[in-house]
């Protein structure tokens, strides 16, 4: 079943991008339907693969649906794809958001052909990061996303779009330079580009030529910029604020998750002892990110910027779960990445709708919209409550696992104290989410928003798709945690758990 399956999922969006760019000139409606088709099929295939994934205990640590072919013989580089319990949910999430991003972009009417071509290429590059099992292929896919992101922000963005696009590129290339140095160091010391092979051999392969800690931090800096970890976070609010809505959905939903995924897949798996040695520093950075992100979020008056800063806080939970280095905390971190992709993706989609229908993004000038846009109000409220961790939503399940797993971890000294500080972030989150909902949707209706349009049929389709998955994972988290455990188990084994 694995033969060609992942390749199809990976390259169908890119094939759609080529078709749109070079064949479907000036046929806007056909371009949009083509983009929808070339993103829906990968979504359907990824759901089939999710259903066929072997969840038996014997499958723990196994890479399934592998595809492998020699790519560059002189350096022993392979076109090697595969999924395990860690990468499979992120692949499904990317395909899901990729399709919804096309629906969210349906009202784009400027340079339609270029826009959808770049959007589909962006999906392929993110999918490639989660599917790659060869370090060179992983890096190539990691770098490709910079190009579509630059053009999508710079051309279809708003505000200081040129500044934000350049800032994104500079930060990304800064992190990539460190990551490339780390990958080359791994190759020079092991002679291998196989992520599986190096992961199995562990620290013993690399300590004779170059200190393992040096390679660990070279890789970690690249991933920390993308996650983003304090103090490498400043590109995120600008990129989110000025990007078009669908790009913000992809950016918050899956692109920044590449950082957390890389930390688990490469840093913790290949350098378990180094991860344990420096875990306390990274846990402290995680708590700073949680509290700093939440505190700065409360001061924002720009609608999109507020959601952007909240992402920094929530990614702090991911970093806490990863470097608490416990089995439950790692499962929680992986689930938090998936949940945040859904919840914040929906929040950005809703913010985009409010901005589009009211032509206003300043929170101080909004108010009383509940009467004008009741459907948007209900869905926005649900997304906000999921973001603060309301039970029966995915946000609750993910944060609960992160906190319980971190508190009970025995790896990091004083982890209980750090975890309690992290929990304070939830309190602050509840404050700014409820304030935002009250400020925008409730209170006295404002006359200038009389007649504001509510969500149309297409917008309701993608809104309810988001809501359905958020509720499904919240009510029955085992649908994901049973899969994630299979990917986390070998990592925990390397950590001695």
Tab-separated table of C-alpha atoms in Angstrom:
chain	number	residue	atom	x	y	z
A	1	UNK	CA	0.000	0.000	0.000
A	2	UNK	CA	2.924	2.307	0.603
A	3	UNK	CA	4.169	2.371	-2.955
A	4	UNK	CA	3.421	5.772	-4.446
A	5	UNK	CA	0.880	6.665	-1.810
A	6	UNK	CA	2.884	9.312	0.054
A	7	UNK	CA	4.434	10.620	-3.160
A	8	UNK	CA	0.950	11.256	-4.514
A	9	UNK	CA	-0.066	13.141	-1.380
A	10	UNK	CA	3.184	15.113	-1.446
A	11	UNK	CA	3.311	16.195	-5.068
A	12	UNK	CA	-0.344	16.581	-6.082
A	13	UNK	CA	-0.470	20.171	-4.736
A	14	UNK	CA	2.768	20.952	-6.598
A	15	UNK	CA	1.329	19.412	-9.761
A	16	UNK	CA	-1.738	21.598	-9.304
A	17	UNK	CA	0.534	24.618	-8.883
A	18	UNK	CA	2.309	23.870	-12.164
A	19	UNK	CA	-0.997	23.346	-13.961
A	20	UNK	CA	-2.362	26.629	-12.634
A	21	UNK	CA	0.817	28.572	-13.355
A	22	UNK	CA	1.437	27.407	-16.905
A	23	UNK	CA	-1.867	26.171	-18.342
A	24	UNK	CA	-4.856	27.906	-16.775
A	25	UNK	CA	-4.015	31.515	-17.567
A	26	UNK	CA	-6.714	34.120	-16.798
A	27	UNK	CA	-9.418	31.572	-16.003
A	28	UNK	CA	-9.998	32.517	-12.389
A	29	UNK	CA	-12.946	30.290	-11.611
A	30	UNK	CA	-11.307	27.223	-13.155
A	31	UNK	CA	-8.090	28.016	-11.268
A	32	UNK	CA	-9.944	28.001	-7.943
A	33	UNK	CA	-11.715	24.722	-8.694
A	34	UNK	CA	-8.408	23.196	-9.806
A	35	UNK	CA	-6.741	24.296	-6.586
A	36	UNK	CA	-9.629	22.808	-4.597
A	37	UNK	CA	-9.349	19.491	-6.452
A	38	UNK	CA	-5.564	19.247	-6.119
A	39	UNK	CA	-5.791	19.832	-2.366
A	40	UNK	CA	-8.913	17.775	-1.698
A	41	UNK	CA	-7.469	14.572	-3.181
A	42	UNK	CA	-4.361	14.660	-0.902
A	43	UNK	CA	-6.708	15.245	2.035
A	44	UNK	CA	-8.848	12.246	1.098
A	45	UNK	CA	-5.753	10.077	0.583
A	46	UNK	CA	-4.237	11.163	3.893
A	47	UNK	CA	-7.469	10.242	5.689
A	48	UNK	CA	-7.408	6.814	4.036
A	49	UNK	CA	-3.805	6.374	5.149
A	50	UNK	CA	-4.775	7.476	8.673
A	51	UNK	CA	-7.494	4.799	8.711
A	52	UNK	CA	-5.097	2.110	7.428
A	53	UNK	CA	-2.277	3.000	9.836
A	54	UNK	CA	-1.318	0.013	11.998
A	55	UNK	CA	-2.136	0.963	15.600
A	56	UNK	CA	-1.162	-2.339	17.216
A	57	UNK	CA	1.430	-2.254	20.037
A	58	UNK	CA	3.854	-4.087	17.769
A	59	UNK	CA	3.839	-1.062	15.454
A	60	UNK	CA	5.457	1.200	18.048
A	61	UNK	CA	8.364	3.018	16.429
A	62	UNK	CA	7.730	1.522	13.009
A	63	UNK	CA	7.795	3.738	9.945
A	64	UNK	CA	4.847	2.821	7.765
A	65	UNK	CA	4.067	3.324	4.058
A	66	UNK	CA	7.756	3.844	3.279
A	67	UNK	CA	8.969	4.799	-0.179
A	68	UNK	CA	12.681	4.812	-0.895
A	69	UNK	CA	14.810	5.415	-3.979
A	70	UNK	CA	18.412	6.483	-4.472
A	71	UNK	CA	18.495	10.221	-5.152
A	72	UNK	CA	22.128	11.478	-5.179
A	73	UNK	CA	24.455	8.481	-5.175
A	74	UNK	CA	27.813	10.188	-4.411
A	75	UNK	CA	26.580	11.461	-1.048
A	76	UNK	CA	24.253	8.522	-0.340
A	77	UNK	CA	21.145	10.713	-0.342
A	78	UNK	CA	17.788	9.012	-0.765
A	79	UNK	CA	14.290	10.069	-1.717
A	80	UNK	CA	12.915	8.459	1.435
A	81	UNK	CA	9.374	9.054	2.672
A	82	UNK	CA	7.441	7.468	5.520
A	83	UNK	CA	5.173	8.210	8.460
A	84	UNK	CA	4.987	7.129	12.071
A	85	UNK	CA	2.721	8.156	14.935
A	86	UNK	CA	4.426	11.532	15.207
A	87	UNK	CA	4.358	12.617	11.575
A	88	UNK	CA	1.051	11.076	10.483
A	89	UNK	CA	-1.235	13.521	12.399
A	90	UNK	CA	0.790	16.481	11.121
A	91	UNK	CA	0.514	15.204	7.554
A	92	UNK	CA	-3.270	14.908	7.906
A	93	UNK	CA	-3.434	18.370	9.498
A	94	UNK	CA	-1.418	19.903	6.640
A	95	UNK	CA	-3.659	18.319	4.005
A	96	UNK	CA	-6.760	19.443	5.930
A	97	UNK	CA	-5.598	23.048	6.282
A	98	UNK	CA	-4.297	23.093	2.708
A	99	UNK	CA	-7.777	22.320	1.378
A	100	UNK	CA	-9.486	24.760	3.730
A	101	UNK	CA	-6.946	27.467	2.830
A	102	UNK	CA	-8.145	27.217	-0.772
A	103	UNK	CA	-11.766	27.647	0.357
A	104	UNK	CA	-10.779	30.558	2.601
A	105	UNK	CA	-9.063	32.166	-0.414
A	106	UNK	CA	-12.128	31.893	-2.659
A	107	UNK	CA	-12.695	35.666	-2.661
A	108	UNK	CA	-9.140	36.456	-3.801
A	109	UNK	CA	-9.478	38.415	-7.032
A	110	UNK	CA	-5.988	39.876	-7.548
A	111	UNK	CA	-3.431	37.902	-9.566
A	112	UNK	CA	-5.415	34.740	-8.917
A	113	UNK	CA	-3.195	32.409	-10.907
A	114	UNK	CA	-0.020	33.351	-9.055
A	115	UNK	CA	-1.718	33.320	-5.661
A	116	UNK	CA	-3.071	29.774	-5.894
A	117	UNK	CA	0.124	28.467	-7.496
A	118	UNK	CA	2.193	29.740	-4.565
A	119	UNK	CA	-0.380	28.497	-2.033
A	120	UNK	CA	-0.280	24.960	-3.411
A	121	UNK	CA	3.515	24.947	-3.577
A	122	UNK	CA	3.548	26.001	0.069
A	123	UNK	CA	1.455	22.957	0.992
A	124	UNK	CA	3.826	20.585	-0.806
A	125	UNK	CA	6.866	22.020	0.970
A	126	UNK	CA	5.275	21.642	4.427
A	127	UNK	CA	4.106	18.107	3.647
A	128	UNK	CA	7.639	17.307	2.528
A	129	UNK	CA	9.088	18.292	5.881
A	130	UNK	CA	6.773	15.916	7.749
A	131	UNK	CA	7.208	13.030	5.299
A	132	UNK	CA	10.984	13.153	4.727
A	133	UNK	CA	13.245	10.580	6.335
A	134	UNK	CA	16.413	11.793	4.628
A	135	UNK	CA	18.125	14.845	6.086
A	136	UNK	CA	18.922	16.425	2.713
A	137	UNK	CA	15.356	15.984	1.462
A	138	UNK	CA	14.094	17.332	4.786
A	139	UNK	CA	16.261	20.457	4.413
A	140	UNK	CA	15.303	21.036	0.780
A	141	UNK	CA	11.598	20.875	1.664
A	142	UNK	CA	12.220	23.135	4.664
A	143	UNK	CA	13.793	25.776	2.418
A	144	UNK	CA	11.251	25.658	-0.405
A	145	UNK	CA	8.503	27.137	1.777
A	146	UNK	CA	10.414	30.426	2.092
A	147	UNK	CA	9.747	31.332	-1.558
A	148	UNK	CA	5.939	31.041	-1.610
A	149	UNK	CA	5.690	32.610	1.847
A	150	UNK	CA	7.694	35.643	0.678
A	151	UNK	CA	5.521	36.268	-2.360
A	152	UNK	CA	2.227	35.516	-0.588
A	153	UNK	CA	2.954	38.045	2.156
A	154	UNK	CA	4.645	40.619	-0.064
A	155	UNK	CA	2.005	40.717	-2.842
A	156	UNK	CA	-1.303	39.774	-1.215
A	157	UNK	CA	-0.600	41.024	2.302
A	158	UNK	CA	-1.571	44.315	3.922
A	159	UNK	CA	0.057	47.053	6.004
A	160	UNK	CA	3.840	46.795	6.119
A	161	UNK	CA	3.775	43.721	3.917
A	162	UNK	CA	7.169	44.275	2.271
A	163	UNK	CA	8.852	44.717	5.664
A	164	UNK	CA	7.141	41.658	7.120
A	165	UNK	CA	7.982	39.486	4.118
A	166	UNK	CA	11.662	40.448	4.214
A	167	UNK	CA	11.791	39.990	7.985
A	168	UNK	CA	10.321	36.508	7.623
A	169	UNK	CA	12.913	35.573	5.009
A	170	UNK	CA	15.824	36.957	7.045
A	171	UNK	CA	14.796	35.126	10.208
A	172	UNK	CA	14.111	31.899	8.348
A	173	UNK	CA	17.436	31.966	6.523
A	174	UNK	CA	19.216	32.787	9.784
A	175	UNK	CA	17.752	29.688	11.391
A	176	UNK	CA	18.298	27.600	8.271
A	177	UNK	CA	21.996	28.460	8.222
A	178	UNK	CA	22.396	26.968	11.687
A	179	UNK	CA	20.296	23.960	10.766
A	180	UNK	CA	22.317	23.322	7.605
A	181	UNK	CA	25.524	23.496	9.626
A	182	UNK	CA	24.038	20.951	12.021
A	183	UNK	CA	22.972	18.622	9.203
A	184	UNK	CA	26.383	18.840	7.536
A	185	UNK	CA	28.072	18.165	10.873
A	186	UNK	CA	25.896	15.087	11.292
A	187	UNK	CA	26.780	13.910	7.795
A	188	UNK	CA	30.520	14.503	8.229
A	189	UNK	CA	30.576	12.585	11.490
A	190	UNK	CA	28.260	9.714	10.600
A	191	UNK	CA	28.527	9.453	6.818
A	192	UNK	CA	24.779	9.076	6.687
A	193	UNK	CA	21.819	11.298	5.829
A	194	UNK	CA	19.244	8.771	7.037
A	195	UNK	CA	17.213	10.138	9.924
A	196	UNK	CA	16.272	6.594	10.935
A	197	UNK	CA	19.829	5.278	10.876
A	198	UNK	CA	21.277	8.179	12.872
A	199	UNK	CA	18.367	8.057	15.305
A	200	UNK	CA	18.959	4.359	15.998
A	201	UNK	CA	22.704	4.779	16.472
A	202	UNK	CA	22.196	7.789	18.751
A	203	UNK	CA	24.934	9.777	20.425
A	204	UNK	CA	27.653	7.166	19.955
A	205	UNK	CA	28.021	7.979	16.268
A	206	UNK	CA	28.835	11.637	16.652
A	207	UNK	CA	30.795	12.185	19.793
A	208	UNK	CA	34.193	11.134	18.438
A	209	UNK	CA	34.663	13.984	15.911
A	210	UNK	CA	32.467	16.865	17.036
A	211	UNK	CA	30.828	17.517	20.405
A	212	UNK	CA	27.264	16.248	20.269
A	213	UNK	CA	26.056	19.305	22.170
A	214	UNK	CA	27.375	21.595	19.418
A	215	UNK	CA	25.397	19.747	16.724
A	216	UNK	CA	22.350	19.616	18.997
A	217	UNK	CA	22.316	23.403	19.386
A	218	UNK	CA	22.995	24.060	15.703
A	219	UNK	CA	19.855	22.095	14.872
A	220	UNK	CA	17.905	23.465	17.822
A	221	UNK	CA	18.435	27.112	16.831
A	222	UNK	CA	16.984	26.427	13.391
A	223	UNK	CA	13.908	24.817	14.913
A	224	UNK	CA	13.599	27.433	17.668
A	225	UNK	CA	13.343	30.237	15.093
A	226	UNK	CA	10.511	28.432	13.347
A	227	UNK	CA	8.519	27.356	16.452
A	228	UNK	CA	9.135	30.276	17.496
A	229	UNK	CA	10.923	30.229	20.853
A	230	UNK	CA	11.651	33.388	22.842
A	231	UNK	CA	13.796	35.405	21.923
A	232	UNK	CA	13.594	34.284	18.253
A	233	UNK	CA	9.888	35.091	17.987
A	234	UNK	CA	9.717	38.672	16.700
A	235	UNK	CA	9.122	37.739	13.052
A	236	UNK	CA	5.851	35.964	13.865
A	237	UNK	CA	3.553	38.879	14.835
A	238	UNK	CA	4.619	40.919	11.789
A	239	UNK	CA	4.211	38.014	9.391
A	240	UNK	CA	0.787	37.140	10.812
A	241	UNK	CA	-0.437	40.722	10.934
A	242	UNK	CA	0.376	41.511	7.316
A	243	UNK	CA	-0.225	38.123	5.667
A	244	UNK	CA	-3.483	37.319	3.841
A	245	UNK	CA	-5.923	35.268	5.915
A	246	UNK	CA	-5.296	31.854	4.331
A	247	UNK	CA	-1.538	32.285	4.688
A	248	UNK	CA	-1.969	33.139	8.377
A	249	UNK	CA	-3.993	29.926	8.718
A	250	UNK	CA	-1.199	27.861	7.148
A	251	UNK	CA	1.488	29.727	9.071
A	252	UNK	CA	-0.146	29.258	12.480
A	253	UNK	CA	-1.639	25.900	11.634
A	254	UNK	CA	1.285	23.882	10.369
A	255	UNK	CA	4.296	25.959	9.332
A	256	UNK	CA	5.451	26.840	12.831
A	257	UNK	CA	4.831	23.211	13.868
A	258	UNK	CA	7.798	22.262	11.694
A	259	UNK	CA	9.959	23.620	14.529
A	260	UNK	CA	8.406	21.450	17.232
A	261	UNK	CA	8.427	18.414	14.954
A	262	UNK	CA	12.119	18.920	14.171
A	263	UNK	CA	12.975	19.209	17.851
A	264	UNK	CA	11.408	15.828	18.623
A	265	UNK	CA	12.452	14.063	15.409
A	266	UNK	CA	16.060	15.245	15.301
A	267	UNK	CA	17.198	16.920	18.525
A	268	UNK	CA	15.605	14.658	21.152
A	269	UNK	CA	15.732	11.437	19.121
A	270	UNK	CA	19.337	11.782	17.957
A	271	UNK	CA	20.726	13.439	21.094
A	272	UNK	CA	18.719	12.132	24.059
A	273	UNK	CA	21.537	12.639	26.586
A	274	UNK	CA	22.210	16.213	25.441
A	275	UNK	CA	18.490	16.937	25.545
A	276	UNK	CA	18.388	15.749	29.147
A	277	UNK	CA	21.481	17.769	30.028
A	278	UNK	CA	20.082	21.071	28.739
A	279	UNK	CA	16.385	20.435	29.325
A	280	UNK	CA	16.106	22.834	32.237
A	281	UNK	CA	17.302	25.786	30.117
A	282	UNK	CA	14.769	25.014	27.424
A	283	UNK	CA	11.961	24.534	29.949
A	284	UNK	CA	12.753	27.982	31.370
A	285	UNK	CA	12.619	29.450	27.840
A	286	UNK	CA	9.274	27.687	27.391
A	287	UNK	CA	7.832	29.285	30.525
A	288	UNK	CA	9.155	32.709	29.493
A	289	UNK	CA	7.452	32.214	26.130
A	290	UNK	CA	4.161	31.199	27.768
A	291	UNK	CA	4.026	34.136	30.181
A	292	UNK	CA	5.617	36.759	27.926
A	293	UNK	CA	3.407	35.796	24.998
A	294	UNK	CA	0.271	35.900	27.136
A	295	UNK	CA	1.211	39.231	28.746
A	296	UNK	CA	1.998	40.923	25.419
A	297	UNK	CA	-1.198	39.520	23.900
A	298	UNK	CA	-3.236	41.403	26.517
A	299	UNK	CA	-1.772	44.725	25.346
A	300	UNK	CA	-2.658	44.319	21.670
A	301	UNK	CA	-5.342	46.397	20.002
A	302	UNK	CA	-4.910	44.912	16.522
A	303	UNK	CA	-7.174	41.898	15.989
A	304	UNK	CA	-4.688	39.757	14.024
A	305	UNK	CA	-1.698	40.788	16.084
A	306	UNK	CA	-3.502	39.637	19.216
A	307	UNK	CA	-4.004	36.114	17.859
A	308	UNK	CA	-0.411	36.100	16.611
A	309	UNK	CA	1.037	36.827	20.049
A	310	UNK	CA	-1.221	34.197	21.598
A	311	UNK	CA	0.495	31.658	19.321
A	312	UNK	CA	3.843	32.470	20.941
A	313	UNK	CA	2.316	31.650	24.311
A	314	UNK	CA	0.791	28.389	23.086
A	315	UNK	CA	4.011	27.292	21.425
A	316	UNK	CA	5.572	27.680	24.854
A	317	UNK	CA	3.380	24.778	25.960
A	318	UNK	CA	4.767	22.710	23.099
A	319	UNK	CA	8.348	23.484	24.125
A	320	UNK	CA	7.517	22.691	27.768
A	321	UNK	CA	6.016	19.330	26.811
A	322	UNK	CA	8.966	18.396	24.617
A	323	UNK	CA	11.739	19.211	27.072
A	324	UNK	CA	9.958	17.907	30.150
A	325	UNK	CA	11.020	14.713	28.323
A	326	UNK	CA	8.282	12.522	29.795
A	327	UNK	CA	6.155	10.148	27.760
A	328	UNK	CA	2.887	11.890	28.608
A	329	UNK	CA	4.373	15.367	28.137
A	330	UNK	CA	5.735	14.459	24.701
A	331	UNK	CA	2.366	13.040	23.666
A	332	UNK	CA	0.784	16.246	24.982
A	333	UNK	CA	3.233	18.398	23.001
A	334	UNK	CA	2.436	16.514	19.798
A	335	UNK	CA	-1.308	16.798	20.475
A	336	UNK	CA	-0.909	20.501	21.295
A	337	UNK	CA	0.727	21.049	17.899
A	338	UNK	CA	-2.265	19.419	16.196
A	339	UNK	CA	-4.844	21.188	18.366
A	340	UNK	CA	-3.233	24.611	18.014
A	341	UNK	CA	-3.192	24.150	14.252
A	342	UNK	CA	-6.955	23.685	14.273
A	343	UNK	CA	-7.899	26.252	16.896
A	344	UNK	CA	-5.634	29.078	15.797
A	345	UNK	CA	-6.326	28.290	12.162
A	346	UNK	CA	-10.017	28.798	12.884
A	347	UNK	CA	-9.325	31.965	14.889
A	348	UNK	CA	-7.364	33.485	12.011
A	349	UNK	CA	-10.085	32.477	9.550
A	350	UNK	CA	-12.673	34.150	11.780
A	351	UNK	CA	-10.557	37.273	12.223
A	352	UNK	CA	-10.214	37.448	8.454
A	353	UNK	CA	-13.986	37.208	8.058
A	354	UNK	CA	-14.641	39.946	10.612
A	355	UNK	CA	-12.031	42.199	8.990
A	356	UNK	CA	-13.401	41.538	5.513
A	357	UNK	CA	-17.034	42.186	6.488
A	358	UNK	CA	-16.477	45.197	8.776
A	359	UNK	CA	-13.333	46.656	7.139
A	360	UNK	CA	-11.970	47.157	10.629
A	361	UNK	CA	-9.239	45.412	12.621
A	362	UNK	CA	-8.795	47.814	15.546
A	363	UNK	CA	-10.354	46.203	18.620
A	364	UNK	CA	-11.131	49.631	20.077
A	365	UNK	CA	-13.444	50.417	17.155
A	366	UNK	CA	-15.330	47.121	17.141
A	367	UNK	CA	-18.255	46.111	19.349
A	368	UNK	CA	-21.719	44.626	19.514
A	369	UNK	CA	-21.311	42.476	16.413
A	370	UNK	CA	-23.252	39.521	17.841
A	371	UNK	CA	-26.570	40.838	16.493
A	372	UNK	CA	-25.196	41.477	13.015
A	373	UNK	CA	-23.104	38.309	12.596
A	374	UNK	CA	-24.557	35.598	14.893
A	375	UNK	CA	-22.953	32.625	13.123
A	376	UNK	CA	-19.479	34.186	13.139
A	377	UNK	CA	-20.004	35.086	16.801
A	378	UNK	CA	-20.878	31.521	17.818
A	379	UNK	CA	-17.985	29.959	15.904
A	380	UNK	CA	-15.512	32.610	17.041
A	381	UNK	CA	-16.608	32.099	20.642
A	382	UNK	CA	-16.140	28.348	20.351
A	383	UNK	CA	-12.657	28.804	18.866
A	384	UNK	CA	-11.773	31.236	21.649
A	385	UNK	CA	-12.982	28.831	24.321
A	386	UNK	CA	-10.995	26.012	22.694
A	387	UNK	CA	-7.942	28.256	22.780
A	388	UNK	CA	-8.258	28.752	26.530
A	389	UNK	CA	-8.758	25.010	27.024
A	390	UNK	CA	-12.493	24.457	27.494
A	391	UNK	CA	-13.264	20.766	28.254
A	392	UNK	CA	-14.625	18.814	25.268
A	393	UNK	CA	-12.417	20.800	22.896
A	394	UNK	CA	-9.037	19.702	21.557
A	395	UNK	CA	-7.336	22.530	23.443
A	396	UNK	CA	-8.290	21.048	26.793
A	397	UNK	CA	-7.030	17.556	25.989
A	398	UNK	CA	-3.704	18.857	24.687
A	399	UNK	CA	-2.967	21.290	27.506
A	400	UNK	CA	-4.072	18.789	30.153
A	401	UNK	CA	-1.611	16.201	28.845
A	402	UNK	CA	1.199	18.771	28.628
A	403	UNK	CA	0.700	19.940	32.201
A	404	UNK	CA	0.154	16.500	33.756
A	405	UNK	CA	3.022	15.024	31.797
A	406	UNK	CA	5.378	17.861	32.648
A	407	UNK	CA	4.447	17.936	36.330
A	408	UNK	CA	5.074	14.207	36.722
A	409	UNK	CA	8.289	14.136	34.706
A	410	UNK	CA	11.373	13.092	36.646
A	411	UNK	CA	13.964	14.381	34.189
A	412	UNK	CA	14.061	18.126	34.863
A	413	UNK	CA	14.816	19.509	38.351
A	414	UNK	CA	12.062	21.737	39.781
A	415	UNK	CA	9.787	20.830	36.870
A	416	UNK	CA	6.755	21.015	39.170
A	417	UNK	CA	7.438	24.688	39.838
A	418	UNK	CA	7.959	25.495	36.169
A	419	UNK	CA	4.750	23.658	35.270
A	420	UNK	CA	2.731	25.657	37.805
A	421	UNK	CA	4.126	28.870	36.304
A	422	UNK	CA	3.064	27.575	32.916
A	423	UNK	CA	-0.453	26.956	34.190
A	424	UNK	CA	-0.646	30.664	35.045
A	425	UNK	CA	-0.500	31.260	31.311
A	426	UNK	CA	-3.896	29.557	30.992
A	427	UNK	CA	-5.348	32.063	33.460
A	428	UNK	CA	-4.000	35.000	31.443
A	429	UNK	CA	-5.228	33.350	28.237
A	430	UNK	CA	-8.740	33.107	29.677
A	431	UNK	CA	-8.549	36.816	30.493
A	432	UNK	CA	-7.603	38.079	27.047
A	433	UNK	CA	-9.842	35.657	25.149
A	434	UNK	CA	-12.927	36.585	27.168
A	435	UNK	CA	-12.039	40.295	26.941
A	436	UNK	CA	-11.641	40.015	23.175
A	437	UNK	CA	-14.992	38.240	22.770
A	438	UNK	CA	-16.745	40.794	24.945
A	439	UNK	CA	-15.077	43.712	23.175
A	440	UNK	CA	-15.828	42.598	19.631
A	441	UNK	CA	-19.132	40.769	19.757
A	442	UNK	CA	-20.999	41.858	22.855
A	443	UNK	CA	-21.897	45.143	24.487
A	444	UNK	CA	-23.951	47.877	22.798
A	445	UNK	CA	-24.283	47.426	19.000
A	446	UNK	CA	-22.524	50.112	16.959
A	447	UNK	CA	-24.556	51.869	14.300
A	448	UNK	CA	-21.820	51.744	11.652
A	449	UNK	CA	-21.961	47.952	11.603
A	450	UNK	CA	-25.687	47.716	10.848
A	451	UNK	CA	-26.150	45.479	7.846
A	452	UNK	CA	-22.767	43.763	8.213
A	453	UNK	CA	-22.857	40.453	6.351
A	454	UNK	CA	-22.654	37.182	8.249
A	455	UNK	CA	-20.873	34.062	6.980
A	456	UNK	CA	-22.025	32.846	3.563
A	457	UNK	CA	-22.508	29.189	2.609
A	458	UNK	CA	-18.883	28.500	1.649
A	459	UNK	CA	-17.604	30.187	4.797
A	460	UNK	CA	-19.963	28.087	6.914
A	461	UNK	CA	-18.616	24.929	5.282
A	462	UNK	CA	-15.020	25.518	6.325
A	463	UNK	CA	-16.011	26.975	9.700
A	464	UNK	CA	-18.015	23.880	10.595
A	465	UNK	CA	-15.256	21.600	9.283
A	466	UNK	CA	-12.862	23.241	11.750
A	467	UNK	CA	-15.410	22.993	14.571
A	468	UNK	CA	-16.184	19.333	13.871
A	469	UNK	CA	-12.535	18.275	14.114
A	470	UNK	CA	-11.895	20.417	17.208
A	471	UNK	CA	-14.856	18.792	18.960
A	472	UNK	CA	-13.980	15.287	17.723
A	473	UNK	CA	-10.443	15.476	19.129
A	474	UNK	CA	-11.715	17.120	22.317
A	475	UNK	CA	-14.383	14.488	23.014
A	476	UNK	CA	-12.334	11.502	21.835
A	477	UNK	CA	-8.622	12.439	22.020
A	478	UNK	CA	-7.617	8.772	21.788
A	479	UNK	CA	-8.244	8.989	18.051
A	480	UNK	CA	-4.932	10.854	17.953
A	481	UNK	CA	-3.144	9.944	21.174
A	482	UNK	CA	-3.245	6.218	20.319
A	483	UNK	CA	-1.369	7.066	17.121
A	484	UNK	CA	1.002	9.615	18.665
A	485	UNK	CA	2.046	7.147	21.395
A	486	UNK	CA	3.403	4.796	18.746
A	487	UNK	CA	5.698	7.534	17.470
A	488	UNK	CA	6.724	8.773	20.907
A	489	UNK	CA	7.475	5.345	22.465
A	490	UNK	CA	10.905	4.851	20.844
A	491	UNK	CA	11.887	8.416	21.772
A	492	UNK	CA	10.975	7.738	25.386
A	493	UNK	CA	12.954	4.496	25.196
A	494	UNK	CA	16.064	6.452	24.159
A	495	UNK	CA	15.509	8.764	27.127
A	496	UNK	CA	15.461	5.773	29.454
A	497	UNK	CA	11.724	5.968	30.141
